[in-house]
Coordinates of C-alpha atoms in Angstrom, one line a residue:
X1 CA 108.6 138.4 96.9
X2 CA 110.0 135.6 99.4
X3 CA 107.1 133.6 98.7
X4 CA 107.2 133.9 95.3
X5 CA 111.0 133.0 95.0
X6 CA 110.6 130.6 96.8
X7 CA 107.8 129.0 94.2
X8 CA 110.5 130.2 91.5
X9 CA 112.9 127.8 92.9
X10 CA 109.9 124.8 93.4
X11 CA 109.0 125.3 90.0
X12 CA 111.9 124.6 88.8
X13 CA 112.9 121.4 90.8
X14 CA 109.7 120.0 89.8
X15 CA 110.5 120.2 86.3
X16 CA 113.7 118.9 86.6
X17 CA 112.7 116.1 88.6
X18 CA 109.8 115.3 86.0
X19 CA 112.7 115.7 83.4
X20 CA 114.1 112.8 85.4
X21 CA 111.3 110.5 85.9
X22 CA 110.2 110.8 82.4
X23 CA 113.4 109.2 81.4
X24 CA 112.9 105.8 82.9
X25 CA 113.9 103.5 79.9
X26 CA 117.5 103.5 81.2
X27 CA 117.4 104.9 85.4
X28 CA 119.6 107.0 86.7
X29 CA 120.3 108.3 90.1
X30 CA 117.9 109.0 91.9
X31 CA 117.3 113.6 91.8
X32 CA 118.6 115.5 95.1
X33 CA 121.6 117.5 95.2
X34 CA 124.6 116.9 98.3
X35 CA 122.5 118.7 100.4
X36 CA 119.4 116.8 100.7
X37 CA 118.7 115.8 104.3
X38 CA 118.3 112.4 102.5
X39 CA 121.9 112.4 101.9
X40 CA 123.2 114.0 105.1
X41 CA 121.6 111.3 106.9
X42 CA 123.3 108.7 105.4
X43 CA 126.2 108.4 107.7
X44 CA 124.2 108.0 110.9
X45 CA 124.8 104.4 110.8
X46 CA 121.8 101.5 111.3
X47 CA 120.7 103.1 115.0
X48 CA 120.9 99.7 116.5
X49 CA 117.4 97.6 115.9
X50 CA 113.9 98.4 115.1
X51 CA 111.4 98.8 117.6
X52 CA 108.7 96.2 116.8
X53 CA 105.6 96.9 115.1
X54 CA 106.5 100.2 114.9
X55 CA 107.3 102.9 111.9
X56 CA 106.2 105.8 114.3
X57 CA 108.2 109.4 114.0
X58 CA 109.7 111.2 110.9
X59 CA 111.6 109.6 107.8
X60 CA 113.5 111.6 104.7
X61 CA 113.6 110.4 101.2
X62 CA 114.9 111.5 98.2
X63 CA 113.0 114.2 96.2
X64 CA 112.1 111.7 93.3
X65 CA 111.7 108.1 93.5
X66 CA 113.5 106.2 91.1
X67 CA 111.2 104.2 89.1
X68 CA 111.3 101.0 87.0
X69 CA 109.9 101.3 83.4
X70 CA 106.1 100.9 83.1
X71 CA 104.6 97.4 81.0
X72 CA 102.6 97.6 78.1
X73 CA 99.8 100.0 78.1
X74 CA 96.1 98.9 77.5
X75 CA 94.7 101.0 74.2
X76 CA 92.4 102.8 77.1
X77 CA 96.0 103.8 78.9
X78 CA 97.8 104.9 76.0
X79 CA 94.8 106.6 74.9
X80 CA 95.3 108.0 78.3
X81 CA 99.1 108.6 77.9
X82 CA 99.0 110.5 74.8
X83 CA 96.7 113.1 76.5
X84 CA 99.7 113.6 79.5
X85 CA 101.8 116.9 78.8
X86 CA 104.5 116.7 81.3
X87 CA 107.0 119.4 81.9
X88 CA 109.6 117.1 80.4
X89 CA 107.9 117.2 77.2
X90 CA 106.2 121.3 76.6
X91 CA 106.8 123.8 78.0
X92 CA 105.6 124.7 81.5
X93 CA 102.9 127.0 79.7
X94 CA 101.5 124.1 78.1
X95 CA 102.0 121.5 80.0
X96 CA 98.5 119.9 82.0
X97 CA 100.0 118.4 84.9
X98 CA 97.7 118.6 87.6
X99 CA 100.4 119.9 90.0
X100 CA 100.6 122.9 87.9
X101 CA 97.5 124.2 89.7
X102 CA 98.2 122.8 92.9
X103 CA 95.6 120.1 92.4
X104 CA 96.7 117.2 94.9
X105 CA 99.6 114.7 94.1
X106 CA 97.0 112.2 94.8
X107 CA 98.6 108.3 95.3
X108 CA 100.5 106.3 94.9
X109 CA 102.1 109.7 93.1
X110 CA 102.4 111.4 96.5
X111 CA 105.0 108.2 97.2
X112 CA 107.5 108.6 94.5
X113 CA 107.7 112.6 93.9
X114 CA 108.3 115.2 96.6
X115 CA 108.8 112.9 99.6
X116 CA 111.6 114.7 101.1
X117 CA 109.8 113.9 104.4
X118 CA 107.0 111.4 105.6
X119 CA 106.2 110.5 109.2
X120 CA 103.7 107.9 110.7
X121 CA 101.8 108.2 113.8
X122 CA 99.9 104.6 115.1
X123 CA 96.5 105.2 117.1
X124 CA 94.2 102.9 118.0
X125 CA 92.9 101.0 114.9
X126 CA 94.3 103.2 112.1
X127 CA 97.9 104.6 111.3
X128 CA 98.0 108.1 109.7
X129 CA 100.7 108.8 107.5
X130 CA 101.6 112.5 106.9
X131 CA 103.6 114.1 104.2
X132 CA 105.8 117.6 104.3
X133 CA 104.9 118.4 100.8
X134 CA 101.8 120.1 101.1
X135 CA 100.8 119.1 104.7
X136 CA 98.5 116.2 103.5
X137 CA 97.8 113.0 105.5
X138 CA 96.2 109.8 104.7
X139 CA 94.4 107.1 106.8
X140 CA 95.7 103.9 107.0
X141 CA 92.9 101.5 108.8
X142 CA 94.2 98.3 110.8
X143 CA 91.2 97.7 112.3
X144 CA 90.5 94.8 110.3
X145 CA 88.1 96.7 108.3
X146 CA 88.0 95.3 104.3
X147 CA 88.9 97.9 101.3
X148 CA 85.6 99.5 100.2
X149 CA 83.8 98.0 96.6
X150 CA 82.7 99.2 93.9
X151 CA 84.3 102.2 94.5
X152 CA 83.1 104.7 91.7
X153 CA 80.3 102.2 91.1
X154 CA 77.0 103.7 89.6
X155 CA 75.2 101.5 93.0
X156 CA 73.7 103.6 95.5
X157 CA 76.2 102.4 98.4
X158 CA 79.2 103.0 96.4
X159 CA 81.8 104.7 97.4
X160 CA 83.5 107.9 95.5
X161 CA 87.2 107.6 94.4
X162 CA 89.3 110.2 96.2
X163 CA 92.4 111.6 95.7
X164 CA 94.5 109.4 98.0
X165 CA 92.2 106.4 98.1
X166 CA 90.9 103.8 100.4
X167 CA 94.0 101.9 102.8
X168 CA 93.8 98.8 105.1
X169 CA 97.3 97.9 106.0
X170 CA 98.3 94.7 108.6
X171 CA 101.6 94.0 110.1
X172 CA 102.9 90.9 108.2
X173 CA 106.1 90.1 110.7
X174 CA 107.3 92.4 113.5
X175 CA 109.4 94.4 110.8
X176 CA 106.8 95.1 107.5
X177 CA 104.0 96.6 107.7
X178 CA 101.7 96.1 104.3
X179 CA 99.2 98.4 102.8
X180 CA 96.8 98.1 100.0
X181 CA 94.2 101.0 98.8
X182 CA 92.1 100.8 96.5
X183 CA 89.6 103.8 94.6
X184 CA 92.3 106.5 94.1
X185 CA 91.2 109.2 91.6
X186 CA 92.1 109.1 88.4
X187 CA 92.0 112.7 87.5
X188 CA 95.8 112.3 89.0
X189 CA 98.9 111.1 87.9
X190 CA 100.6 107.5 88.5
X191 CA 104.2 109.7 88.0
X192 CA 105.8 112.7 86.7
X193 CA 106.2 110.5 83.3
X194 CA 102.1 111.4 83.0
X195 CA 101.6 107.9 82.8
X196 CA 97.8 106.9 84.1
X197 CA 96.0 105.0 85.9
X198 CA 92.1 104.1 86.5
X199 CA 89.9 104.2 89.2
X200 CA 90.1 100.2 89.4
X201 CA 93.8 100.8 90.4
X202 CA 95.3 98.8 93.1
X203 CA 98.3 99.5 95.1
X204 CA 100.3 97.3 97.9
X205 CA 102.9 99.2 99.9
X206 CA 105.2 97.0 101.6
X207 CA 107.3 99.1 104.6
X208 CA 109.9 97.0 105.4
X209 CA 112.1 98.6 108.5
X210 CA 115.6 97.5 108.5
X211 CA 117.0 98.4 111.2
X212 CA 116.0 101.3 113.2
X213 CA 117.3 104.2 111.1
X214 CA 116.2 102.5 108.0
X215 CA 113.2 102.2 105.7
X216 CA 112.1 100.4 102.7
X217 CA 109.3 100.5 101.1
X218 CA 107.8 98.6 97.9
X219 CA 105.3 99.8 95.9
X220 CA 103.0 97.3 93.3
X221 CA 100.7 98.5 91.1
X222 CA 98.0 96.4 89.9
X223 CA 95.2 98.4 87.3
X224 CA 94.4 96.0 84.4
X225 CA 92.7 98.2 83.0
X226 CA 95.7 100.6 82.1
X227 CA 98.9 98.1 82.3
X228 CA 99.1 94.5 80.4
X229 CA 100.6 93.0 84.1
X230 CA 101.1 93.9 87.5
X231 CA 104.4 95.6 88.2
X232 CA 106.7 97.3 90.9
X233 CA 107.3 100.7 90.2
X234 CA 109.7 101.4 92.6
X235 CA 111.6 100.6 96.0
X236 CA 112.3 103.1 97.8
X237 CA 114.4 104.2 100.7
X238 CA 113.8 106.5 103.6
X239 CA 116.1 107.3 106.6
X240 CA 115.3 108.5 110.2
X241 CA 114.7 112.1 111.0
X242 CA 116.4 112.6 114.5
X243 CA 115.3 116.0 115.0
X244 CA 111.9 114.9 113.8
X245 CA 110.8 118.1 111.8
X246 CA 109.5 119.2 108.8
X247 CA 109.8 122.3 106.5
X248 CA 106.7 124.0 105.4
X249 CA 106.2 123.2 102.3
X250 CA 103.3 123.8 100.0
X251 CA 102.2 124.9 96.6
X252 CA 100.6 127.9 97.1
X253 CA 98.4 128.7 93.6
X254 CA 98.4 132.0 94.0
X255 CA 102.5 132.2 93.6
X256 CA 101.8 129.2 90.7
X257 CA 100.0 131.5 88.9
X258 CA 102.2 134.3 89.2
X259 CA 104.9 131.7 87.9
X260 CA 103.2 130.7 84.9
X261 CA 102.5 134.9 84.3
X262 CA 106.0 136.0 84.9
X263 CA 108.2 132.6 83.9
X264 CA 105.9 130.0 81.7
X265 CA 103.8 132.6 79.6
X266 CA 106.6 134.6 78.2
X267 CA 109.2 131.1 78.0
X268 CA 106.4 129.5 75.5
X269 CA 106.2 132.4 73.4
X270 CA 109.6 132.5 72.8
X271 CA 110.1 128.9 72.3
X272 CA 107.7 128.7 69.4

């Protein structure tokens, strides 16, 4: 019953949190109430200066990202659109987001929802960057490797998308490290909004660190195939963890689907 309270109370911040992204035609504050470690961080001051070449250890960031409106949709994207039913829309019952079965955020999503906590550890050649929601990690090469081709190509040699893509990244100055990933699949969402994206997708991440207690980040999205123009969806902040830990967190589909029996079922029978 612990469990499944605590998926009650999951469930219900992830709708309200896709409540707030869909709404991204006038922004508002970013979602996370006074007690998000986000905001109990935020008198800890700048921590002096950043360590060069370095975003090692464990940073907290808001629940939801807030995100600039999306540019014209290509037909195939709003073709794509129209099929999205977000929580903000139906009800949780109907809704197809792919986090209601615990499929995986996927990315660039898995940057702007649920990124309460993210950490980086830098090894020889590669930087892995790890995220509390779910206890997923992704590979960043740097070892001057390029991004794969042709990913979901029909050629023999090419590559399959995946759920959190292909990333090179590269230290532009002492202070921002720069990402880019190409191939992520497009069975997932771009944001809560539902809006899509293709498997020709291309992101660039720029982590800019501030100071030491502070973190930037940029995120471009590039998929002409689903958006008339490049755009930034968001920039984001993150602050130093000092007691570098991490709550379990995961979405557990067994406890989903006990939700949608026990919560969604019966609250779209009533609403119609």
């Amino acid at each position: 019953m612990r469990n499944l309270l605590k998926c009650f109370v999951f469930c219900a911040a992830a709708m309200l949190a896709s409540t707030y992204a869909f709404a991204q035609d006038s922004p508002k504050p970013n979602y996370g109430g006074p007690e998000d470690l986000y905001q109990k961080l935020g008198d800890n001051g700048s921590g002096g200066a950043a360590p060069r070449r370095d975003l090692s250890g464990f940073w907290a960031g808001m629940v939801a990202q807030k995100l600039n409106p999306v540019p014209t949709m290509t037909p195939w994207g709003q073709e794509q659109f129209q099929q999205h039913k977000t929580n903000a829309q139906y009800p949780v019952a109907e809704s197809n987001d792919p986090l209601k079965g615990c499929d995986p955020l996927g990315f660039p999503r898995s940057m702007l929802f649920m990124t309460r906590g993210i950490a980086f550890s830098q090894m020889p050649g590669r930087v892995i960057e790890m995220f509390q929601f779910n206890r997923v990690w992704r590979e960043i090469w740097t070892d001057g490797r390029p991004l794969p081709k042709s990913v979901g190509g029909n050629s023999s040699d090419a590559p399959d998308p995946r759920w959190y893509g292909y990333s090179v990244g590269r230290w532009e100055d002492d202070y921002t490290f720069v990402v880019d990933t190409v191939g992520s699949d497009d069975r997932s969402w771009l944001d809560n909004a539902g809006h899509p994206h293709s498997a020709e997708l291309r992101v660039q991440e720029r982590f800019k660190r501030v100071d030491h207690n502070n973190l930037e980040v940029t995120i471009r999205i590039d998929d002409p195939k689903t958006y008339a123009k490049p755009f930034v969806i968001t920039t984001a902040n993150f602050k130093w963890i000092p007691g570098q830990e991490f709550e379990e967190q995961f979405c557990v589909p067994s406890e989903e689907a006990d939700y949608q029996k026990l919560i969604g079922e019966p609250a779209a029978h009533g609403a119609k």
